[in-house]
XYZ file of C-alpha atoms in Angstrom:
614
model
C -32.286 59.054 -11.966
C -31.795 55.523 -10.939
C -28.538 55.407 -12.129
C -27.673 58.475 -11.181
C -28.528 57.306 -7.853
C -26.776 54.345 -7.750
C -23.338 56.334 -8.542
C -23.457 58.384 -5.864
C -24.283 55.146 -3.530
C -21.620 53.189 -5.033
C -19.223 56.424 -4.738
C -20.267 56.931 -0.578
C -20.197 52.784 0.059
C -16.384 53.128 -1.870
C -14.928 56.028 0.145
C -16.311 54.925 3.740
C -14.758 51.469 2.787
C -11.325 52.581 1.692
C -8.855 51.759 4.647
C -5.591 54.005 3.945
C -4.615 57.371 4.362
C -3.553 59.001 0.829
C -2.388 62.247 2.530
C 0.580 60.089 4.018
C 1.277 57.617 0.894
C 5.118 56.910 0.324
C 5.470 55.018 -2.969
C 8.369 52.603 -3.718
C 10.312 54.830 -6.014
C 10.596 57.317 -3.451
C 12.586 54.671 -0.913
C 13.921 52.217 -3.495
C 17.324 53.308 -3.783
C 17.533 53.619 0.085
C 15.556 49.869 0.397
C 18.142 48.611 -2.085
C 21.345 49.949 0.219
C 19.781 48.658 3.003
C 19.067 45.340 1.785
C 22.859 44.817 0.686
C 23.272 46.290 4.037
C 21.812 43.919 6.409
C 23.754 41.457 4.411
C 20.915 40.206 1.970
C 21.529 38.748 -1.739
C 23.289 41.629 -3.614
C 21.685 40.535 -7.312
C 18.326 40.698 -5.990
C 16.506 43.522 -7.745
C 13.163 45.434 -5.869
C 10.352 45.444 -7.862
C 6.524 46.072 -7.299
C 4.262 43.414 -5.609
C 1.547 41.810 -7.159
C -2.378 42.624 -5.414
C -3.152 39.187 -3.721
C -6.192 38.185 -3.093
C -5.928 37.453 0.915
C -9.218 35.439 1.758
C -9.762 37.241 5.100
C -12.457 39.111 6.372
C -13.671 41.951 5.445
C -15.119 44.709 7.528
C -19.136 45.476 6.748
C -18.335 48.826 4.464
C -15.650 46.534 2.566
C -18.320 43.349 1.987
C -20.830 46.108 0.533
C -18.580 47.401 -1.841
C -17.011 44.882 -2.965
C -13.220 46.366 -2.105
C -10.485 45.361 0.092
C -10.325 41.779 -1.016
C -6.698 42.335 -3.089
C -3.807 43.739 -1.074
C -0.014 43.852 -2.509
C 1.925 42.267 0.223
C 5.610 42.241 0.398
C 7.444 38.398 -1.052
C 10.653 37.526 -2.343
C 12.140 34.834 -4.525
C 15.190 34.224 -6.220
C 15.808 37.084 -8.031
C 13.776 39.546 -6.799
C 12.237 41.622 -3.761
C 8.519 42.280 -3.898
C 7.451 45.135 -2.303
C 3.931 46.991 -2.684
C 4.225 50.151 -5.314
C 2.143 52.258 -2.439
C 1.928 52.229 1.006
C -0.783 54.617 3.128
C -1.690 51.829 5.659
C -0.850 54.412 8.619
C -1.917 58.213 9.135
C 1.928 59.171 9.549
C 4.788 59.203 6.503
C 7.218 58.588 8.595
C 5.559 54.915 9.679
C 4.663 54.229 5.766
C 8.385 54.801 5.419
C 9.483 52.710 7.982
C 7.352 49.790 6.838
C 9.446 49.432 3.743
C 12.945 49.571 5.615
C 11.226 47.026 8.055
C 10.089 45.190 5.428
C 13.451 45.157 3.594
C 15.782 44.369 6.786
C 12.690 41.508 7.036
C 13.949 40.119 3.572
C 17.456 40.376 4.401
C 17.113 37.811 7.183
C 14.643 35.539 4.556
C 15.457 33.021 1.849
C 13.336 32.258 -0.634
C 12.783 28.183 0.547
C 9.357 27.261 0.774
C 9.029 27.437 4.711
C 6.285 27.454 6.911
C 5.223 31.231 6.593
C 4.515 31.540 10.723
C 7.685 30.044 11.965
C 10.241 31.872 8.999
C 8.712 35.191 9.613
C 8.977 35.054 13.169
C 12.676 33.988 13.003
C 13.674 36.506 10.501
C 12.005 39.513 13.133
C 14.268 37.787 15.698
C 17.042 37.994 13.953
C 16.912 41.572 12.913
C 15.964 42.750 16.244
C 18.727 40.959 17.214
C 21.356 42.003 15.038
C 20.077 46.057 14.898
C 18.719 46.720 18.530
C 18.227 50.270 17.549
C 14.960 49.108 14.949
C 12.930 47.687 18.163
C 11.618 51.292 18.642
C 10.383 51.690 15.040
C 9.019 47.770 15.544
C 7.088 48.639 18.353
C 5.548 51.574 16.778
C 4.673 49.779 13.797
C 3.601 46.544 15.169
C 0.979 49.039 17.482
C -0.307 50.992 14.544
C -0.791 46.886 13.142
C -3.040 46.009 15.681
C -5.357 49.078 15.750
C -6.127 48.728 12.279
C -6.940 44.618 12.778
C -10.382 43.626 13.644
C -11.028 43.322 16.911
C -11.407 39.339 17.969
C -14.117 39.632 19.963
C -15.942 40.729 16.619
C -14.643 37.113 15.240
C -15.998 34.097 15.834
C -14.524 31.175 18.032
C -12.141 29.758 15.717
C -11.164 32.878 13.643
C -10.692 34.955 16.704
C -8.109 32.213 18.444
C -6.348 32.560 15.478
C -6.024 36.311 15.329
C -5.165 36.535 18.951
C -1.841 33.933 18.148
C -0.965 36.206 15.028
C -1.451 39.217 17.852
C 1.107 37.321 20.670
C 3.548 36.157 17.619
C 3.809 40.167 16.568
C 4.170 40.821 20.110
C 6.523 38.309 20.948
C 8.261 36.595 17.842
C 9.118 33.680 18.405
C 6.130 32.769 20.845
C 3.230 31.304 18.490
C 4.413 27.801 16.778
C 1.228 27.090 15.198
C -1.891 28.702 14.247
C -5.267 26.786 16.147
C -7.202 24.716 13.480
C -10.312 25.574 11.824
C -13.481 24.551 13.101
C -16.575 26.315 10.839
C -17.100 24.899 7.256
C -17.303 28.317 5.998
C -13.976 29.719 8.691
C -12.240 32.447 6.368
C -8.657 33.015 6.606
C -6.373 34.932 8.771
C -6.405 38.920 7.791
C -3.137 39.798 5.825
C 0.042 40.865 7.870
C 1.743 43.817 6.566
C 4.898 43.761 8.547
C 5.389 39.968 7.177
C 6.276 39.201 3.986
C 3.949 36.699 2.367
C 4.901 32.901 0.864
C 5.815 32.860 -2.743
C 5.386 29.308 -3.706
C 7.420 27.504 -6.469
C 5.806 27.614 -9.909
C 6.966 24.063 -11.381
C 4.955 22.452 -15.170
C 5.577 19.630 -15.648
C 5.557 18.800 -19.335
C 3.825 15.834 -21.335
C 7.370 14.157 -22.186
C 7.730 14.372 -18.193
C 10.314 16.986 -17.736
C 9.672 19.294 -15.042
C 10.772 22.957 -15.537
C 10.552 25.903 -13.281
C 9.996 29.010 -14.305
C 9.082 32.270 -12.887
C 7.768 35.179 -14.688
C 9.101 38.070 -12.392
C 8.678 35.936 -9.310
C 4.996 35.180 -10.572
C 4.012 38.479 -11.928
C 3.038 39.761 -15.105
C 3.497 43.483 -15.561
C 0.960 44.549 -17.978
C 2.534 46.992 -20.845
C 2.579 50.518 -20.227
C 2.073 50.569 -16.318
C 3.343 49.690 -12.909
C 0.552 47.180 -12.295
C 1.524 43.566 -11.542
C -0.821 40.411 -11.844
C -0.572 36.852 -9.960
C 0.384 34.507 -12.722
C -0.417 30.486 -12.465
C 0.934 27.541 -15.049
C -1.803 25.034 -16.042
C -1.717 22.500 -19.044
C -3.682 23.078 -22.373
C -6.989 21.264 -22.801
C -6.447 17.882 -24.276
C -8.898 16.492 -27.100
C -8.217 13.659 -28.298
C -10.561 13.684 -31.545
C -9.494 16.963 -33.098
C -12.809 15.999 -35.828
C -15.281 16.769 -32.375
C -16.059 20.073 -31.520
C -15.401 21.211 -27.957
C -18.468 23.369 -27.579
C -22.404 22.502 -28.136
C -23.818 22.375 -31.588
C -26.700 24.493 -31.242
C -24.470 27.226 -29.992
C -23.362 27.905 -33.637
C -25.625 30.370 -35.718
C -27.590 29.563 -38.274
C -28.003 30.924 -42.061
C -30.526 32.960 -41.066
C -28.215 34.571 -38.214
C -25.186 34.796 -40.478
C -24.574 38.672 -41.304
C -22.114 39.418 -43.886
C -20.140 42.318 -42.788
C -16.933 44.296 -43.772
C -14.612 43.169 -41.547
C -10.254 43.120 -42.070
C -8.242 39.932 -42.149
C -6.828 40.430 -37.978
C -9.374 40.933 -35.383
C -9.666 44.247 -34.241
C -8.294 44.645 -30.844
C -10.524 44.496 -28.061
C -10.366 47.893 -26.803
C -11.562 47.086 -22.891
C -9.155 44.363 -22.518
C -6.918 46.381 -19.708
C -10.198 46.512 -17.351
C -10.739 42.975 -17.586
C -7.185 41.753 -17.230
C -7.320 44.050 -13.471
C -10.598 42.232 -12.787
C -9.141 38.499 -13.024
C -7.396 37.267 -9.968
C -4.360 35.536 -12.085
C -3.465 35.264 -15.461
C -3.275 31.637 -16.762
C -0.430 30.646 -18.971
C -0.666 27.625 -20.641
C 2.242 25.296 -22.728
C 1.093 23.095 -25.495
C 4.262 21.700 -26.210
C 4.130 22.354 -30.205
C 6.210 24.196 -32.040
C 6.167 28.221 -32.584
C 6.286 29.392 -35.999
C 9.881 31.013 -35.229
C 10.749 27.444 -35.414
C 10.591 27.101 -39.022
C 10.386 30.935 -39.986
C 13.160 32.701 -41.438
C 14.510 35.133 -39.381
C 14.088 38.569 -41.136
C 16.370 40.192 -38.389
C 19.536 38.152 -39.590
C 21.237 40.005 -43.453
C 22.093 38.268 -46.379
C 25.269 36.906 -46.606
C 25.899 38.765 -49.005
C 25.337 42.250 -46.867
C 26.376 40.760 -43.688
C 30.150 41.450 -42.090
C 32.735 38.947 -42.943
C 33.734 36.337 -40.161
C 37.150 35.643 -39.682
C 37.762 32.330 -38.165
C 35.354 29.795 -37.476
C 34.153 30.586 -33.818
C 35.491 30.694 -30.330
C 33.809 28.162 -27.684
C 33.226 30.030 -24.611
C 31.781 28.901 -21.064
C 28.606 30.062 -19.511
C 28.297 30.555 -15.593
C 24.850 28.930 -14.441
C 23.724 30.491 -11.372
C 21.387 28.019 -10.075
C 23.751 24.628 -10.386
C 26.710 27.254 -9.074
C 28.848 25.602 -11.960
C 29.993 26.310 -15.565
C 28.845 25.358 -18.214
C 31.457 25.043 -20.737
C 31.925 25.322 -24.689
C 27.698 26.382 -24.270
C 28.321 29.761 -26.776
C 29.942 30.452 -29.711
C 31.654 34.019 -30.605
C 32.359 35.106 -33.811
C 35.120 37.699 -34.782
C 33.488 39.930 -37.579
C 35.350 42.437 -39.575
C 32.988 45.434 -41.605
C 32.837 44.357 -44.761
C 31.564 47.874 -46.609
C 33.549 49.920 -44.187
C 35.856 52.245 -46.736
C 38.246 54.778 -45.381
C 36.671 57.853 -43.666
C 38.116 61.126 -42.723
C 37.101 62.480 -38.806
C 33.554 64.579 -38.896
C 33.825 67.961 -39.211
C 31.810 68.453 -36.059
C 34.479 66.399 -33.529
C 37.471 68.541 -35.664
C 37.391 71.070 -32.415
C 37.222 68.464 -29.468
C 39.834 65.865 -31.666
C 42.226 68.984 -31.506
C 41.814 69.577 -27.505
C 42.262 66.302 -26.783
C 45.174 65.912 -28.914
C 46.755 68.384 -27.129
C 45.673 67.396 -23.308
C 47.156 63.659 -23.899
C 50.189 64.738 -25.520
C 51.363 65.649 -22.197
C 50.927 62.314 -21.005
C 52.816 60.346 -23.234
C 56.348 59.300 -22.375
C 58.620 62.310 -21.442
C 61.615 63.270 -18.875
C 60.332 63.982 -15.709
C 61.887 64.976 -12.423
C 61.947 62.094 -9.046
C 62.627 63.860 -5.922
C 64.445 62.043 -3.164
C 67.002 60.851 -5.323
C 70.568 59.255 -3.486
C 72.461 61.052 -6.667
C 71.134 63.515 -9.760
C 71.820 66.652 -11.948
C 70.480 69.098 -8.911
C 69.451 69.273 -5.060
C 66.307 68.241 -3.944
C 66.027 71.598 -1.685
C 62.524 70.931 -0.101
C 64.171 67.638 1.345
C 67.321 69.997 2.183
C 65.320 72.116 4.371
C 63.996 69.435 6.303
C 66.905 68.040 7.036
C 68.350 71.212 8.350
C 65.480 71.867 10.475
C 65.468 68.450 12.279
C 69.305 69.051 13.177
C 68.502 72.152 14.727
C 65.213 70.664 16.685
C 67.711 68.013 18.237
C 67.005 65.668 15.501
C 69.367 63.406 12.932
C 68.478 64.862 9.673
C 68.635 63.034 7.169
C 71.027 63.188 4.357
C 70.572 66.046 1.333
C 69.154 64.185 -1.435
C 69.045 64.912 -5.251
C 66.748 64.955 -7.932
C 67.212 63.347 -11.298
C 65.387 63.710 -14.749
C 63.946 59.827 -15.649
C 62.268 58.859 -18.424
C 58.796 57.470 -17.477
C 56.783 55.149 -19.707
C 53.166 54.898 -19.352
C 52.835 51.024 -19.469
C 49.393 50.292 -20.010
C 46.715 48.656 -22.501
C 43.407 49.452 -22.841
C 40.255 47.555 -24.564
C 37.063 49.859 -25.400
C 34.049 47.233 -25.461
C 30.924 49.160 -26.836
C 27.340 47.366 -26.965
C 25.810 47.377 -30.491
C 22.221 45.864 -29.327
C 19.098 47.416 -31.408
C 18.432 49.428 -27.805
C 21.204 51.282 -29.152
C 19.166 52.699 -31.870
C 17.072 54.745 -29.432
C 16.867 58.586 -30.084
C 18.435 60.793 -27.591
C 17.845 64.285 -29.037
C 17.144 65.644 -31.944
C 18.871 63.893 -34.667
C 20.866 61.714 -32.692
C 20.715 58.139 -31.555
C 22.265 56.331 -28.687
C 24.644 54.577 -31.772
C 25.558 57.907 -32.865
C 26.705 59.173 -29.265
C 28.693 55.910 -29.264
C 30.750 55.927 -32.731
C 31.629 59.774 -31.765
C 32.666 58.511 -28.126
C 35.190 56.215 -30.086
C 36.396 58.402 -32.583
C 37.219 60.983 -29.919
C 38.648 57.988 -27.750
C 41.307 57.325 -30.419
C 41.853 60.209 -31.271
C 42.721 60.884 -27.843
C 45.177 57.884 -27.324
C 46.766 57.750 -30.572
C 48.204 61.333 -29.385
C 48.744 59.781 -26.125
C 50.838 56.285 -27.390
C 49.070 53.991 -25.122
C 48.422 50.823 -26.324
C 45.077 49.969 -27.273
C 41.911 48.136 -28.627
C 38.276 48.721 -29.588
C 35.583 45.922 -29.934
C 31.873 45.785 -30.514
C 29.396 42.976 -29.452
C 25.798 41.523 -29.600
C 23.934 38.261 -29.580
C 21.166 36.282 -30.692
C 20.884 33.279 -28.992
C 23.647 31.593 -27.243
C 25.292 30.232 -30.830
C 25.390 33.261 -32.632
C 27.264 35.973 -30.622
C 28.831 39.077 -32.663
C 32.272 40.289 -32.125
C 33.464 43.100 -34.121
C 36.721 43.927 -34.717
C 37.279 47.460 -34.744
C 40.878 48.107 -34.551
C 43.104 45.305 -32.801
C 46.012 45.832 -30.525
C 48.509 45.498 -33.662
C 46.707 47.595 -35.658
C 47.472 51.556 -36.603
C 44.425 53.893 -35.888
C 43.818 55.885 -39.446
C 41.421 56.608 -41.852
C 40.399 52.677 -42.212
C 40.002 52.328 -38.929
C 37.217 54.956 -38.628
C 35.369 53.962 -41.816
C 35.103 50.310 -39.669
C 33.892 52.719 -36.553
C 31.326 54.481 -38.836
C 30.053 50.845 -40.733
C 28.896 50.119 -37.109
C 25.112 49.500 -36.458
C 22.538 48.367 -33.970
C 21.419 45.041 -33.893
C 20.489 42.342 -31.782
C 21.080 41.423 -28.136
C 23.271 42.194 -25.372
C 25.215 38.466 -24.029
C 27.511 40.273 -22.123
C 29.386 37.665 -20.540
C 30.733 35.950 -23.552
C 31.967 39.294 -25.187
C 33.476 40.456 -21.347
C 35.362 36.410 -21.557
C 36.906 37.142 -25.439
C 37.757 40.411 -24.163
C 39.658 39.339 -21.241
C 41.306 36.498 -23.200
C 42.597 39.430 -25.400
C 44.001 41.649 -22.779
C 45.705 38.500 -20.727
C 48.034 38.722 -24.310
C 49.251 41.933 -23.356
C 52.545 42.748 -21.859
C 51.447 45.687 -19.864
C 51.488 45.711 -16.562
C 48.186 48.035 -16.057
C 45.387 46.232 -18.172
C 42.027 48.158 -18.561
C 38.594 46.821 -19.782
C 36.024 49.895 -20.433
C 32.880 48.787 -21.072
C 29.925 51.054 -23.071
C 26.442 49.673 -21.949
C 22.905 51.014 -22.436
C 20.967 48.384 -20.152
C 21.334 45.383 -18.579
C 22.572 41.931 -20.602
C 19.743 40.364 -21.806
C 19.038 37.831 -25.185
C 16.337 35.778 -25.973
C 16.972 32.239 -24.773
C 16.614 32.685 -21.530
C 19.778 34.775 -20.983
C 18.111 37.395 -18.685
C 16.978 38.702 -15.462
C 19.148 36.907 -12.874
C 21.264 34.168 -14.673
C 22.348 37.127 -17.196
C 23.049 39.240 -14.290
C 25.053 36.506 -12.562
C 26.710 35.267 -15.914
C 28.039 38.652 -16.431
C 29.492 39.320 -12.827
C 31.107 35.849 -13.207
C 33.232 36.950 -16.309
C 34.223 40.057 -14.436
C 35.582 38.393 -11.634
C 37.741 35.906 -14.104
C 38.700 39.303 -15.571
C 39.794 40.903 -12.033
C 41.573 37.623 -11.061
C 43.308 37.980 -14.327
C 44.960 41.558 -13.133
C 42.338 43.023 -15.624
C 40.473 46.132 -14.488
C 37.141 46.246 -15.796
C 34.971 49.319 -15.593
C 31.328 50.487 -17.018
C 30.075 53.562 -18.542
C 26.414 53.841 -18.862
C 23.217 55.226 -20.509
C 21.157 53.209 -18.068
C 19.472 55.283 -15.851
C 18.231 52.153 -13.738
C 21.902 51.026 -14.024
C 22.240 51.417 -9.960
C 20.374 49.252 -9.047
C 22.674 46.345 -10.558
C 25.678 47.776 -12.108
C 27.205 48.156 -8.519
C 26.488 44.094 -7.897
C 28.240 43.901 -11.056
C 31.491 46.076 -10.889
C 31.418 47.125 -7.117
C 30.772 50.911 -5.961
C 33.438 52.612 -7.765
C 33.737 50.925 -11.093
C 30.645 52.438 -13.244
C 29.371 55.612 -14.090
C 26.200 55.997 -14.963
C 25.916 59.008 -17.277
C 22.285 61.109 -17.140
C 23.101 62.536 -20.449
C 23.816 60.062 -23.290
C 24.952 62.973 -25.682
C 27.949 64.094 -23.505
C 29.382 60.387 -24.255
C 31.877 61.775 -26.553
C 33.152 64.433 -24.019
C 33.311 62.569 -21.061
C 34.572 59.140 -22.798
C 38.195 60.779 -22.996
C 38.191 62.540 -19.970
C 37.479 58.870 -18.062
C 40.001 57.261 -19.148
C 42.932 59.990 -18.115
C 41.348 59.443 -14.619
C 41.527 55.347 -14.477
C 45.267 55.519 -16.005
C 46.568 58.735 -13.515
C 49.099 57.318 -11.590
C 49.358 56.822 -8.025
């Protein structure tokens, strides 16, 4: 009965001290794709990605209902760093939608006016709200409204005491007025708390910086500080400290009499790996960080071999002995050069292979469709001389002389032979991520090899000049490239036994394989140069190529391509793709298909759209 009891209190204290309104939640997926075009909008960084914010702990005070049940204490404010744009996952602050909704566009037009230098939070906030209000006139209504629901939900400062309440009144005038409030008074009680959290200001996101014990300092940031725990949308606070020194390694680091005795000692059945601890996930939510520590040893990948790496015996066959390429560092805003290392492979078990039976059908339409675009007679209108009149232009020219008008001359049209004069380079990702399932009995790989078949098949009919390539990585020394039929080279039945020896493996270091395949196409002759590009997710390997330096490594090889006369475009499995494929190749050069199984039908149909002329 007691405990019974004690449920239903704990259930009545929890409810009367919730402060939100769930009937009128708007969650971030709902608004993210119209927070991201606003952000690039209002002119803020265009890599920046929008993720979920971390619950804070804010340190201010709590209302009575809150300080009984022990709630209210964490809040996910709204922060951004260098690479990304924190904003909460949830938002039912107000009773309405539509102001939920607006606090996340206010809250992203906020960040668009912020950097991520360590400023003094008052003074940067205020001068970003000036600046939008400024700049977009039309958001002071939605401002007012939201800055008014604000203060009805703060506590009231006559409520507070002396010191606490001047300090809530100059966050009330600075949200009034921006721009008014230059400091916040001074603490005068021992046991003062802090200010209540701001929701229409986006919170400080200090620096994370170790410094090691040879006395290097490096700076990391783990998701701008958060740790997303496996399988969910929740975030954590995470903090760098240094391991625990002990000098003696011989002394224990614990009391003697803590250890149990012979008598104590149970001998159970137990297996050689701890068993997992099956409430971890309700402890991690209850700590208020998660501490990371470095201790500056050596992990046993160090000295392991790496299982993920064939024999040499099974492996593909290098030809050459490695191409030095450049790598764009984002922070320093310079290159670094000769940093990776590509390596040309060629299939080594890859014998002749006839086309699948099941792409016999499609092979034979497309045949047929690019047929008609190869090089034939056609007729140019408007011609000074030719085999017959151009009567359309005839007509007109009799009509304007009897409107009053000089006509102009009757022209001719003449049969000319047009050549399509154009080179194309299919670059498909071979990562591991490519040995995902799609549907039943088919993997991402297999939707990729058919997509190349059919594209050869396709432009082999068509006589345009062309290439296909495969790439992945690991680590910045060891990046894949694998020949799968050169410009020189004939498409036949070799060349599709070294399209169906390809397989997954790896990583994705995109901008080395987009910089050999540049170099490639800059050989050709053509004057119409196409890169086509098959990605599943972003670039990514495991030394530290990832999140914004891959992102930025990648979009500088496509601009070297672009300046090059080279015109690169994406086609996509990634169904998160939007939010940084157009950073990458600009609005119209991706397509992000929803479908990875129509690959091999839409493939073809792509490229006769890129190549149409005019």
């Amino acid at each position: 009965m007691e405990e019974y009891i004690g449920e239903l209190w704990h259930r009545l204290i929890s409810r009367a001290a919730l402060r939100e309104y769930a009937a009128a939640a708007i969650t971030l997926d709902e608004v993210e794709r119209s927070a991201g075009l606003l952000f690039r909008a209002f002119g803020g960084d265009p890599g920046l990605r929008i993720a979920p914010a971390a619950d804070t702990r804010h340190g201010g005070r709590l209302r009575l209902f809150q300080r009984m049940a022990h709630s209210g204490d964490k809040l996910a404010l709204a922060a951004r760093d260098a690479e990304t744009l924190h904003l909460p996952a949830r938002l039912a602050l107000f009773p309405e939608k539509a102001l939920n909704r607006d606090l996340y566009l206010w809250l992203t037009a906020l960040a668009a006016r912020t950097d991520e230098r360590n400023d003094d939070w008052l003074a940067a906030n205020q001068r970003a709200t000036l600046a939008v209000l400024a700049d977009y006139p039309g958001l002071e209504p939605r401002y007012a409204r939201l800055v008014a629901a604000t203060l009805a939900q703060r506590i009231d400062p006559a409520r507070l005491p002396a010191d606490e309440a001047a300090r809530e009144n100059a966050i009330r005038r600075a949200l009034q007025a921006p721009g008014s409030v230059g400091e916040l008074p001074p603490l005068t009680r021992k046991k003062a708390l802090s200010i209540q959290p701001v929701p229409l200001w986006l919170r400080p996101l200090p620096e994370i910086e170790l410094k090691s014990a040879s006395g290097k300092k490096q700076h990391e940031s783990a998701e701008g500080g958060g740790t997303e725990q496996k399988g969910g949308d929740k975030r954590y606070q995470a903090e760098r400290t240094d391991m625990p020194e002990n000098e003696s390694p011989f002394v224990l680091m614990f009391r003697a009499e803590s250890l149990l005795s012979w008598a104590e000692y149970v001998k159970v059945n137990r297996d050689t790996e701890e068993d997992p601890d099956p409430d971890i996930a309700s402890k991690a939510e209850s700590m208020d960080k998660l501490t990371l520590a470095r201790d500056n040893k050596a992990v046993a990948s160090k000295v392991r071999f790496d299982l993920d790496l064939p024999s040499a015996a099974e492996d593909d066959v290098p030809i050459g002995e490695g191409i030095p390429l450049p790598e764009w560092d984002w922070k320093r805003r310079r290159m670094k050069p000769d940093w990776c290392r590509l390596q040309t492979m060629e299939a080594r078990h890859a014998p002749p292979t006839p086309l699948p039976e099941h792409l016999h059908v499609a092979a034979r339409r497309l045949r047929s469709q690019f047929a008609a675009l190869a090089s034939a007679k056609r007729w140019q209108k408007n011609q000074p001389e030719g085999e017959e009149l151009d009567i359309e232009t005839c007509v007109r020219a009799f009509a304007d002389r009897r409107a009053g008008h000089a006509g102009s001359m009757p022209a001719y049209l003449s049969r000319t032979q047009q050549v399509r004069d154009l080179s194309c380079l299919l670059l498909a990702d071979l990562s591991l991520s490519t040995d995902a399932g799609i549907a039943d009995d088919m993997r991402v790989i297999d939707a990729i090899r058919d997509g190349m078949l059919l594209f050869a098949e396709a432009l082999s009919a068509c006589g345009d000049s062309f290439a296909m390539y495969g790439f992945s990585s690991l680590k910045r020394g060891n990046i894949r490239f694998h020949e799968i039929k050169p410009f020189d080279a004939v498409y036949d039945s070799a060349c599709r036994g070294r399209i169906a020896a390809i397989r997954p493996g790896y990583y994705t270091r995109m901008g080395a394989a987009i910089r050999r395949a540049t170099a490639l196409l800059e050989e050709q002759s053509q004057a119409q140069r196409l890169l086509l590009i098959l990605s599943d997710g972003k670039p990514t390997d495991i030394d530290a190529y990832e999140g914004r330096y891959a992102i930025e490594d990648t979009r500088m090889s496509l601009v070297e391509a672009r300046r090059a006369g080279i015109q690169p475009f994406c086609l996509t499995i990634d169904r998160e793709g939007a939010d940084y494929l157009p950073h990458l190749f600009g609005p119209g050069g991706f397509l992000v298909l929803r479908h990875p199984e129509e690959l091999a039908r839409r493939l073809p149909l792509l490229y006769s759209q890129l190549t149409r002329p005019g």
